[in-house]
Amino acid sequence: MKFITLNYGSQTLLVLVEEILYVVPKEDEQGTNTIKFKSGQEIYSTNTIVEILALIEDQP
């Protein structure tokens, strides 16, 4: 199992990579991206898509 840490407001959130369904980029002033999970839940993160992909690729 692969876990990554994402920015979630002023905190960080540990996320199981296999549960991520997709990421929707947003062009708003906060620069938040919507991360949708297989469970139907979604969170907003300030990590860019490039950062998220790099975090996933860095996992063994």
PQR file with spaces between the fields and no chain letter, atoms N, CA, C, O and H, PARSE charges and radii, in Angstrom:
ATOM       1  N    MET     1       0.835   -1.179    0.000 -0.4000 1.5000
ATOM       2  CA   MET     1       0.000    0.000    0.000 -0.0000 2.0000
ATOM       3  C    MET     1       0.882    1.245    0.000  0.5500 1.7000
ATOM       4  O    MET     1       1.902    1.305    0.687 -0.5500 1.4000
ATOM       5  N    LYS     2       0.470    2.223   -0.776 -0.4000 1.5000
ATOM       6  CA   LYS     2       1.196    3.482   -0.860 -0.0000 2.0000
ATOM       7  C    LYS     2       0.396    4.585   -0.182  0.5500 1.7000
ATOM       8  O    LYS     2      -0.800    4.742   -0.426 -0.5500 1.4000
ATOM       9  H    LYS     2      -0.359    2.174   -1.334  0.4000 1.0000
ATOM      10  N    PHE     3       1.068    5.338    0.663 -0.4000 1.5000
ATOM      11  CA   PHE     3       0.458    6.489    1.315 -0.0000 2.0000
ATOM      12  C    PHE     3       1.222    7.743    0.924  0.5500 1.7000
ATOM      13  O    PHE     3       2.443    7.707    0.765 -0.5500 1.4000
ATOM      14  H    PHE     3       2.039    5.210    0.861  0.4000 1.0000
ATOM      15  N    ILE     4       0.509    8.852    0.769 -0.4000 1.5000
ATOM      16  CA   ILE     4       1.140   10.144    0.551 -0.0000 2.0000
ATOM      17  C    ILE     4       0.537   11.140    1.539  0.5500 1.7000
ATOM      18  O    ILE     4      -0.575   10.947    2.031 -0.5500 1.4000
ATOM      19  H    ILE     4      -0.482    8.882    0.898  0.4000 1.0000
ATOM      20  N    THR     5       1.280   12.199    1.820 -0.4000 1.5000
ATOM      21  CA   THR     5       0.807   13.252    2.710 -0.0000 2.0000
ATOM      22  C    THR     5       0.445   14.464    1.881  0.5500 1.7000
ATOM      23  O    THR     5       1.274   14.975    1.128 -0.5500 1.4000
ATOM      24  H    THR     5       2.183   12.356    1.420  0.4000 1.0000
ATOM      25  N    LEU     6      -0.795   14.931    2.011 -0.4000 1.5000
ATOM      26  CA   LEU     6      -1.276   16.082    1.253 -0.0000 2.0000
ATOM      27  C    LEU     6      -1.598   17.233    2.189  0.5500 1.7000
ATOM      28  O    LEU     6      -1.953   17.026    3.350 -0.5500 1.4000
ATOM      29  H    LEU     6      -1.469   14.516    2.622  0.4000 1.0000
ATOM      30  N    ASN     7      -1.470   18.451    1.672 -0.4000 1.5000
ATOM      31  CA   ASN     7      -1.883   19.636    2.423 -0.0000 2.0000
ATOM      32  C    ASN     7      -3.402   19.665    2.467  0.5500 1.7000
ATOM      33  O    ASN     7      -4.072   19.504    1.447 -0.5500 1.4000
ATOM      34  H    ASN     7      -1.181   18.619    0.730  0.4000 1.0000
ATOM      35  N    TYR     8      -3.929   19.872    3.661 -0.4000 1.5000
ATOM      36  CA   TYR     8      -5.380   19.901    3.859 -0.0000 2.0000
ATOM      37  C    TYR     8      -5.680   21.043    4.815  0.5500 1.7000
ATOM      38  O    TYR     8      -5.709   20.857    6.031 -0.5500 1.4000
ATOM      39  H    TYR     8      -3.385   20.003    4.489  0.4000 1.0000
ATOM      40  N    GLY     9      -5.901   22.225    4.256 -0.4000 1.5000
ATOM      41  CA   GLY     9      -6.046   23.420    5.085 -0.0000 2.0000
ATOM      42  C    GLY     9      -4.723   23.731    5.750  0.5500 1.7000
ATOM      43  O    GLY     9      -3.691   23.774    5.080 -0.5500 1.4000
ATOM      44  H    GLY     9      -5.877   22.376    3.268  0.4000 1.0000
ATOM      45  N    SER    10      -4.732   23.948    7.049 -0.4000 1.5000
ATOM      46  CA   SER    10      -3.488   24.224    7.769 -0.0000 2.0000
ATOM      47  C    SER    10      -2.859   22.936    8.297  0.5500 1.7000
ATOM      48  O    SER    10      -1.842   22.979    8.991 -0.5500 1.4000
ATOM      49  H    SER    10      -5.570   23.913    7.593  0.4000 1.0000
ATOM      50  N    GLN    11      -3.455   21.804    7.974 -0.4000 1.5000
ATOM      51  CA   GLN    11      -2.968   20.509    8.433 -0.0000 2.0000
ATOM      52  C    GLN    11      -2.500   19.680    7.246  0.5500 1.7000
ATOM      53  O    GLN    11      -2.606   20.104    6.095 -0.5500 1.4000
ATOM      54  H    GLN    11      -4.280   21.769    7.411  0.4000 1.0000
ATOM      55  N    THR    12      -1.979   18.489    7.544 -0.4000 1.5000
ATOM      56  CA   THR    12      -1.664   17.535    6.483 -0.0000 2.0000
ATOM      57  C    THR    12      -2.524   16.294    6.696  0.5500 1.7000
ATOM      58  O    THR    12      -2.973   16.008    7.805 -0.5500 1.4000
ATOM      59  H    THR    12      -1.892   18.145    8.479  0.4000 1.0000
ATOM      60  N    LEU    13      -2.737   15.578    5.619 -0.4000 1.5000
ATOM      61  CA   LEU    13      -3.610   14.413    5.646 -0.0000 2.0000
ATOM      62  C    LEU    13      -2.887   13.250    4.983  0.5500 1.7000
ATOM      63  O    LEU    13      -2.357   13.395    3.881 -0.5500 1.4000
ATOM      64  H    LEU    13      -2.372   15.810    4.717  0.4000 1.0000
ATOM      65  N    LEU    14      -2.862   12.101    5.643 -0.4000 1.5000
ATOM      66  CA   LEU    14      -2.265   10.891    5.088 -0.0000 2.0000
ATOM      67  C    LEU    14      -3.315   10.199    4.226  0.5500 1.7000
ATOM      68  O    LEU    14      -4.410    9.894    4.698 -0.5500 1.4000
ATOM      69  H    LEU    14      -3.293   11.983    6.538  0.4000 1.0000
ATOM      70  N    VAL    15      -2.977    9.951    2.954 -0.4000 1.5000
ATOM      71  CA   VAL    15      -3.942    9.431    1.986 -0.0000 2.0000
ATOM      72  C    VAL    15      -3.423    8.125    1.388  0.5500 1.7000
ATOM      73  O    VAL    15      -2.253    8.021    1.022 -0.5500 1.4000
ATOM      74  H    VAL    15      -2.087   10.199    2.571  0.4000 1.0000
ATOM      75  N    LEU    16      -4.299    7.140    1.294 -0.4000 1.5000
ATOM      76  CA   LEU    16      -3.978    5.879    0.634 -0.0000 2.0000
ATOM      77  C    LEU    16      -4.130    6.085   -0.869  0.5500 1.7000
ATOM      78  O    LEU    16      -5.232    6.348   -1.352 -0.5500 1.4000
ATOM      79  H    LEU    16      -5.250    7.224    1.591  0.4000 1.0000
ATOM      80  N    VAL    17      -3.038    5.968   -1.606 -0.4000 1.5000
ATOM      81  CA   VAL    17      -3.016    6.271   -3.040 -0.0000 2.0000
ATOM      82  C    VAL    17      -4.039    5.448   -3.813  0.5500 1.7000
ATOM      83  O    VAL    17      -4.697    5.963   -4.717 -0.5500 1.4000
ATOM      84  H    VAL    17      -2.143    5.754   -1.215  0.4000 1.0000
ATOM      85  N    GLU    18      -4.177    4.172   -3.462 -0.4000 1.5000
ATOM      86  CA   GLU    18      -5.079    3.285   -4.192 -0.0000 2.0000
ATOM      87  C    GLU    18      -6.541    3.723   -4.101  0.5500 1.7000
ATOM      88  O    GLU    18      -7.363    3.291   -4.909 -0.5500 1.4000
ATOM      89  H    GLU    18      -3.643    3.753   -2.727  0.4000 1.0000
ATOM      90  N    GLU    19      -6.874    4.568   -3.134 -0.4000 1.5000
ATOM      91  CA   GLU    19      -8.250    5.027   -2.958 -0.0000 2.0000
ATOM      92  C    GLU    19      -8.571    6.288   -3.755  0.5500 1.7000
ATOM      93  O    GLU    19      -9.733    6.684   -3.841 -0.5500 1.4000
ATOM      94  H    GLU    19      -6.206    4.919   -2.478  0.4000 1.0000
ATOM      95  N    ILE    20      -7.542    6.931   -4.346 -0.4000 1.5000
ATOM      96  CA   ILE    20      -7.780    8.142   -5.134 -0.0000 2.0000
ATOM      97  C    ILE    20      -8.409    7.750   -6.468  0.5500 1.7000
ATOM      98  O    ILE    20      -7.866    6.921   -7.200 -0.5500 1.4000
ATOM      99  H    ILE    20      -6.597    6.609   -4.276  0.4000 1.0000
ATOM     100  N    LEU    21      -9.543    8.345   -6.773 -0.4000 1.5000
ATOM     101  CA   LEU    21     -10.222    8.091   -8.040 -0.0000 2.0000
ATOM     102  C    LEU    21      -9.713    9.050   -9.108  0.5500 1.7000
ATOM     103  O    LEU    21      -9.308    8.624  -10.190 -0.5500 1.4000
ATOM     104  H    LEU    21      -9.983    9.018   -6.179  0.4000 1.0000
ATOM     105  N    TYR    22      -9.732   10.350   -8.803 -0.4000 1.5000
ATOM     106  CA   TYR    22      -9.186   11.352   -9.718 -0.0000 2.0000
ATOM     107  C    TYR    22      -8.978   12.675   -8.992  0.5500 1.7000
ATOM     108  O    TYR    22      -9.464   12.875   -7.879 -0.5500 1.4000
ATOM     109  H    TYR    22     -10.061   10.697   -7.924  0.4000 1.0000
ATOM     110  N    VAL    23      -8.238   13.578   -9.651 -0.4000 1.5000
ATOM     111  CA   VAL    23      -7.972   14.911   -9.116 -0.0000 2.0000
ATOM     112  C    VAL    23      -8.495   15.926  -10.117  0.5500 1.7000
ATOM     113  O    VAL    23      -8.206   15.840  -11.311 -0.5500 1.4000
ATOM     114  H    VAL    23      -7.843   13.415  -10.555  0.4000 1.0000
ATOM     115  N    VAL    24      -9.270   16.891   -9.624 -0.4000 1.5000
ATOM     116  CA   VAL    24      -9.819   17.947  -10.475 -0.0000 2.0000
ATOM     117  C    VAL    24      -9.098   19.251  -10.146  0.5500 1.7000
ATOM     118  O    VAL    24      -9.230   19.762   -9.033 -0.5500 1.4000
ATOM     119  H    VAL    24      -9.505   16.960   -8.654  0.4000 1.0000
ATOM     120  N    PRO    25      -8.337   19.800  -11.098 -0.5600 1.5000
ATOM     121  CA   PRO    25      -7.653   21.067  -10.825  0.2800 2.0000
ATOM     122  C    PRO    25      -8.643   22.221  -10.781  0.5500 1.7000
ATOM     123  O    PRO    25      -9.633   22.233  -11.513 -0.5500 1.4000
ATOM     124  N    LYS    26      -8.368   23.182   -9.922 -0.4000 1.5000
ATOM     125  CA   LYS    26      -9.217   24.373   -9.827 -0.0000 2.0000
ATOM     126  C    LYS    26      -8.367   25.596  -10.112  0.5500 1.7000
ATOM     127  O    LYS    26      -7.197   25.660   -9.734 -0.5500 1.4000
ATOM     128  H    LYS    26      -7.564   23.172   -9.327  0.4000 1.0000
ATOM     129  N    GLU    27      -8.955   26.539  -10.767 -0.4000 1.5000
ATOM     130  CA   GLU    27      -8.263   27.773  -11.101 -0.0000 2.0000
ATOM     131  C    GLU    27      -8.768   28.911  -10.223  0.5500 1.7000
ATOM     132  O    GLU    27      -9.080   29.990  -10.727 -0.5500 1.4000
ATOM     133  H    GLU    27      -9.905   26.487  -11.074  0.4000 1.0000
ATOM     134  N    ASP    28      -8.851   28.682   -8.918 -0.4000 1.5000
ATOM     135  CA   ASP    28      -9.322   29.751   -8.038 -0.0000 2.0000
ATOM     136  C    ASP    28      -8.146   30.428   -7.337  0.5500 1.7000
ATOM     137  O    ASP    28      -6.994   30.032   -7.513 -0.5500 1.4000
ATOM     138  H    ASP    28      -8.597   27.806   -8.509  0.4000 1.0000
ATOM     139  N    GLU    29      -8.448   31.439   -6.552 -0.4000 1.5000
ATOM     140  CA   GLU    29      -7.389   32.213   -5.912 -0.0000 2.0000
ATOM     141  C    GLU    29      -6.622   31.422   -4.861  0.5500 1.7000
ATOM     142  O    GLU    29      -5.461   31.733   -4.592 -0.5500 1.4000
ATOM     143  H    GLU    29      -9.384   31.760   -6.409  0.4000 1.0000
ATOM     144  N    GLN    30      -7.238   30.407   -4.263 -0.4000 1.5000
ATOM     145  CA   GLN    30      -6.525   29.577   -3.299 -0.0000 2.0000
ATOM     146  C    GLN    30      -5.667   28.510   -3.979  0.5500 1.7000
ATOM     147  O    GLN    30      -4.755   27.966   -3.357 -0.5500 1.4000
ATOM     148  H    GLN    30      -8.181   30.155   -4.482  0.4000 1.0000
ATOM     149  N    GLY    31      -5.944   28.208   -5.229 -0.4000 1.5000
ATOM     150  CA   GLY    31      -5.192   27.181   -5.938 -0.0000 2.0000
ATOM     151  C    GLY    31      -5.456   25.785   -5.415  0.5500 1.7000
ATOM     152  O    GLY    31      -4.571   24.930   -5.453 -0.5500 1.4000
ATOM     153  H    GLY    31      -6.686   28.650   -5.734  0.4000 1.0000
ATOM     154  N    THR    32      -6.671   25.539   -4.923 -0.4000 1.5000
ATOM     155  CA   THR    32      -6.976   24.219   -4.375 -0.0000 2.0000
ATOM     156  C    THR    32      -7.418   23.258   -5.476  0.5500 1.7000
ATOM     157  O    THR    32      -8.036   23.654   -6.464 -0.5500 1.4000
ATOM     158  H    THR    32      -7.390   26.233   -4.891  0.4000 1.0000
ATOM     159  N    ASN    33      -7.086   22.004   -5.278 -0.4000 1.5000
ATOM     160  CA   ASN    33      -7.502   20.935   -6.185 -0.0000 2.0000
ATOM     161  C    ASN    33      -8.467   20.029   -5.439  0.5500 1.7000
ATOM     162  O    ASN    33      -8.293   19.780   -4.246 -0.5500 1.4000
ATOM     163  H    ASN    33      -6.583   21.682   -4.476  0.4000 1.0000
ATOM     164  N    THR    34      -9.480   19.536   -6.134 -0.4000 1.5000
ATOM     165  CA   THR    34     -10.422   18.592   -5.540 -0.0000 2.0000
ATOM     166  C    THR    34      -9.905   17.181   -5.782  0.5500 1.7000
ATOM     167  O    THR    34      -9.636   16.797   -6.921 -0.5500 1.4000
ATOM     168  H    THR    34      -9.621   19.738   -7.103  0.4000 1.0000
ATOM     169  N    ILE    35      -9.768   16.417   -4.713 -0.4000 1.5000
ATOM     170  CA   ILE    35      -9.334   15.030   -4.823 -0.0000 2.0000
ATOM     171  C    ILE    35     -10.534   14.158   -4.483  0.5500 1.7000
ATOM     172  O    ILE    35     -11.048   14.194   -3.365 -0.5500 1.4000
ATOM     173  H    ILE    35      -9.987   16.730   -3.789  0.4000 1.0000
ATOM     174  N    LYS    36     -10.969   13.380   -5.456 -0.4000 1.5000
ATOM     175  CA   LYS    36     -12.152   12.520   -5.304 -0.0000 2.0000
ATOM     176  C    LYS    36     -11.673   11.094   -5.034  0.5500 1.7000
ATOM     177  O    LYS    36     -10.766   10.595   -5.701 -0.5500 1.4000
ATOM     178  H    LYS    36     -10.552   13.351   -6.364  0.4000 1.0000
ATOM     179  N    PHE    37     -12.294   10.448   -4.048 -0.4000 1.5000
ATOM     180  CA   PHE    37     -11.922    9.093   -3.666 -0.0000 2.0000
ATOM     181  C    PHE    37     -12.962    8.088   -4.140  0.5500 1.7000
ATOM     182  O    PHE    37     -14.103    8.449   -4.431 -0.5500 1.4000
ATOM     183  H    PHE    37     -13.031   10.854   -3.506  0.4000 1.0000
ATOM     184  N    LYS    38     -12.560    6.830   -4.214 -0.4000 1.5000
ATOM     185  CA   LYS    38     -13.455    5.758   -4.649 -0.0000 2.0000
ATOM     186  C    LYS    38     -14.678    5.647   -3.752  0.5500 1.7000
ATOM     187  O    LYS    38     -15.734    5.197   -4.197 -0.5500 1.4000
ATOM     188  H    LYS    38     -11.634    6.537   -3.978  0.4000 1.0000
ATOM     189  N    SER    39     -14.549    6.048   -2.506 -0.4000 1.5000
ATOM     190  CA   SER    39     -15.658    5.974   -1.546 -0.0000 2.0000
ATOM     191  C    SER    39     -16.721    7.037   -1.798  0.5500 1.7000
ATOM     192  O    SER    39     -17.804    6.988   -1.216 -0.5500 1.4000
ATOM     193  H    SER    39     -13.691    6.413   -2.144  0.4000 1.0000
ATOM     194  N    GLY    40     -16.407    8.009   -2.678 -0.4000 1.5000
ATOM     195  CA   GLY    40     -17.327    9.108   -2.930 -0.0000 2.0000
ATOM     196  C    GLY    40     -16.953   10.372   -2.180  0.5500 1.7000
ATOM     197  O    GLY    40     -17.452   11.454   -2.490 -0.5500 1.4000
ATOM     198  H    GLY    40     -15.528    8.049   -3.152  0.4000 1.0000
ATOM     199  N    GLN    41     -16.069   10.240   -1.186 -0.4000 1.5000
ATOM     200  CA   GLN    41     -15.604   11.405   -0.439 -0.0000 2.0000
ATOM     201  C    GLN    41     -14.715   12.265   -1.311  0.5500 1.7000
ATOM     202  O    GLN    41     -14.108   11.772   -2.262 -0.5500 1.4000
ATOM     203  H    GLN    41     -15.664    9.362   -0.933  0.4000 1.0000
ATOM     204  N    GLU    42     -14.633   13.550   -0.993 -0.4000 1.5000
ATOM     205  CA   GLU    42     -13.678   14.406   -1.677 -0.0000 2.0000
ATOM     206  C    GLU    42     -13.088   15.391   -0.684  0.5500 1.7000
ATOM     207  O    GLU    42     -13.733   15.791    0.285 -0.5500 1.4000
ATOM     208  H    GLU    42     -15.126   13.950   -0.220  0.4000 1.0000
ATOM     209  N    ILE    43     -11.841   15.774   -0.950 -0.4000 1.5000
ATOM     210  CA   ILE    43     -11.162   16.772   -0.131 -0.0000 2.0000
ATOM     211  C    ILE    43     -10.586   17.828   -1.059  0.5500 1.7000
ATOM     212  O    ILE    43     -10.492   17.635   -2.271 -0.5500 1.4000
ATOM     213  H    ILE    43     -11.317   15.450   -1.738  0.4000 1.0000
ATOM     214  N    TYR    44     -10.208   18.936   -0.466 -0.4000 1.5000
ATOM     215  CA   TYR    44      -9.561   20.009   -1.216 -0.0000 2.0000
ATOM     216  C    TYR    44      -8.141   20.145   -0.698  0.5500 1.7000
ATOM     217  O    TYR    44      -7.919   20.215    0.511 -0.5500 1.4000
ATOM     218  H    TYR    44     -10.285   19.092    0.519  0.4000 1.0000
ATOM     219  N    SER    45      -7.181   20.183   -1.609 -0.4000 1.5000
ATOM     220  CA   SER    45      -5.776   20.260   -1.237 -0.0000 2.0000
ATOM     221  C    SER    45      -5.085   21.347   -2.043  0.5500 1.7000
ATOM     222  O    SER    45      -5.430   21.595   -3.199 -0.5500 1.4000
ATOM     223  H    SER    45      -7.361   20.127   -2.591  0.4000 1.0000
ATOM     224  N    THR    46      -4.103   21.996   -1.419 -0.4000 1.5000
ATOM     225  CA   THR    46      -3.321   23.005   -2.137 -0.0000 2.0000
ATOM     226  C    THR    46      -2.135   22.394   -2.866  0.5500 1.7000
ATOM     227  O    THR    46      -1.406   23.107   -3.556 -0.5500 1.4000
ATOM     228  H    THR    46      -3.822   21.795   -0.480  0.4000 1.0000
ATOM     229  N    ASN    47      -1.925   21.084   -2.728 -0.4000 1.5000
ATOM     230  CA   ASN    47      -0.881   20.431   -3.512 -0.0000 2.0000
ATOM     231  C    ASN    47      -1.253   20.506   -4.985  0.5500 1.7000
ATOM     232  O    ASN    47      -2.408   20.290   -5.351 -0.5500 1.4000
ATOM     233  H    ASN    47      -2.517   20.505   -2.167  0.4000 1.0000
ATOM     234  N    THR    48      -0.269   20.813   -5.832 -0.4000 1.5000
ATOM     235  CA   THR    48      -0.524   20.839   -7.271 -0.0000 2.0000
ATOM     236  C    THR    48      -0.567   19.409   -7.795  0.5500 1.7000
ATOM     237  O    THR    48      -0.138   18.474   -7.119 -0.5500 1.4000
ATOM     238  H    THR    48       0.670   20.989   -5.535  0.4000 1.0000
ATOM     239  N    ILE    49      -1.084   19.253   -8.993 -0.4000 1.5000
ATOM     240  CA   ILE    49      -1.134   17.916   -9.596 -0.0000 2.0000
ATOM     241  C    ILE    49       0.283   17.376   -9.785  0.5500 1.7000
ATOM     242  O    ILE    49       0.527   16.187   -9.578 -0.5500 1.4000
ATOM     243  H    ILE    49      -1.433   20.013   -9.542  0.4000 1.0000
ATOM     244  N    VAL    50       1.203   18.229  -10.172 -0.4000 1.5000
ATOM     245  CA   VAL    50       2.598   17.809  -10.349 -0.0000 2.0000
ATOM     246  C    VAL    50       3.166   17.318   -9.018  0.5500 1.7000
ATOM     247  O    VAL    50       3.857   16.300   -8.980 -0.5500 1.4000
ATOM     248  H    VAL    50       1.005   19.195  -10.340  0.4000 1.0000
ATOM     249  N    GLU    51       2.883   18.028   -7.931 -0.4000 1.5000
ATOM     250  CA   GLU    51       3.353   17.601   -6.609 -0.0000 2.0000
ATOM     251  C    GLU    51       2.739   16.263   -6.215  0.5500 1.7000
ATOM     252  O    GLU    51       3.433   15.395   -5.685 -0.5500 1.4000
ATOM     253  H    GLU    51       2.322   18.855   -7.962  0.4000 1.0000
ATOM     254  N    ILE    52       1.458   16.091   -6.467 -0.4000 1.5000
ATOM     255  CA   ILE    52       0.781   14.840   -6.116 -0.0000 2.0000
ATOM     256  C    ILE    52       1.388   13.671   -6.890  0.5500 1.7000
ATOM     257  O    ILE    52       1.652   12.615   -6.316 -0.5500 1.4000
ATOM     258  H    ILE    52       0.894   16.796   -6.897  0.4000 1.0000
ATOM     259  N    LEU    53       1.607   13.858   -8.188 -0.4000 1.5000
ATOM     260  CA   LEU    53       2.219   12.794   -8.997 -0.0000 2.0000
ATOM     261  C    LEU    53       3.628   12.479   -8.519  0.5500 1.7000
ATOM     262  O    LEU    53       4.015   11.312   -8.469 -0.5500 1.4000
ATOM     263  H    LEU    53       1.392   14.716   -8.654  0.4000 1.0000
ATOM     264  N    ALA    54       4.399   13.502   -8.165 -0.4000 1.5000
ATOM     265  CA   ALA    54       5.760   13.287   -7.668 -0.0000 2.0000
ATOM     266  C    ALA    54       5.734   12.514   -6.349  0.5500 1.7000
ATOM     267  O    ALA    54       6.559   11.625   -6.137 -0.5500 1.4000
ATOM     268  H    ALA    54       4.084   14.451   -8.204  0.4000 1.0000
ATOM     269  N    LEU    55       4.800   12.843   -5.470 -0.4000 1.5000
ATOM     270  CA   LEU    55       4.674   12.118   -4.203 -0.0000 2.0000
ATOM     271  C    LEU    55       4.354   10.647   -4.447  0.5500 1.7000
ATOM     272  O    LEU    55       4.909    9.770   -3.785 -0.5500 1.4000
ATOM     273  H    LEU    55       4.130   13.566   -5.642  0.4000 1.0000
ATOM     274  N    ILE    56       3.467   10.378   -5.389 -0.4000 1.5000
ATOM     275  CA   ILE    56       3.091    8.996   -5.709 -0.0000 2.0000
ATOM     276  C    ILE    56       4.278    8.240   -6.296  0.5500 1.7000
ATOM     277  O    ILE    56       4.525    7.094   -5.923 -0.5500 1.4000
ATOM     278  H    ILE    56       3.016   11.090   -5.927  0.4000 1.0000
ATOM     279  N    GLU    57       5.015    8.870   -7.211 -0.4000 1.5000
ATOM     280  CA   GLU    57       6.152    8.207   -7.852 -0.0000 2.0000
ATOM     281  C    GLU    57       7.290    7.947   -6.877  0.5500 1.7000
ATOM     282  O    GLU    57       8.058    7.005   -7.072 -0.5500 1.4000
ATOM     283  H    GLU    57       4.814    9.802   -7.515  0.4000 1.0000
ATOM     284  N    ASP    58       7.417    8.759   -5.832 -0.4000 1.5000
ATOM     285  CA   ASP    58       8.488    8.591   -4.852 -0.0000 2.0000
ATOM     286  C    ASP    58       8.254    7.420   -3.911  0.5500 1.7000
ATOM     287  O    ASP    58       9.173    7.004   -3.207 -0.5500 1.4000
ATOM     288  H    ASP    58       6.793    9.525   -5.673  0.4000 1.0000
ATOM     289  N    GLN    59       7.048    6.885   -3.887 -0.4000 1.5000
ATOM     290  CA   GLN    59       6.733    5.777   -2.991 -0.0000 2.0000
ATOM     291  C    GLN    59       7.246    4.464   -3.577  0.5500 1.7000
ATOM     292  O    GLN    59       7.146    4.238   -4.783 -0.5500 1.4000
ATOM     293  H    GLN    59       6.300    7.223   -4.459  0.4000 1.0000
ATOM     294  N    PRO    60       7.795    3.598   -2.724 -0.5600 1.5000
ATOM     295  CA   PRO    60       8.301    2.296   -3.219  0.2800 2.0000
ATOM     296  C    PRO    60       7.187    1.372   -3.673  0.5500 1.7000
ATOM     297  O    PRO    60       7.454    0.253   -4.110 -0.5500 1.4000
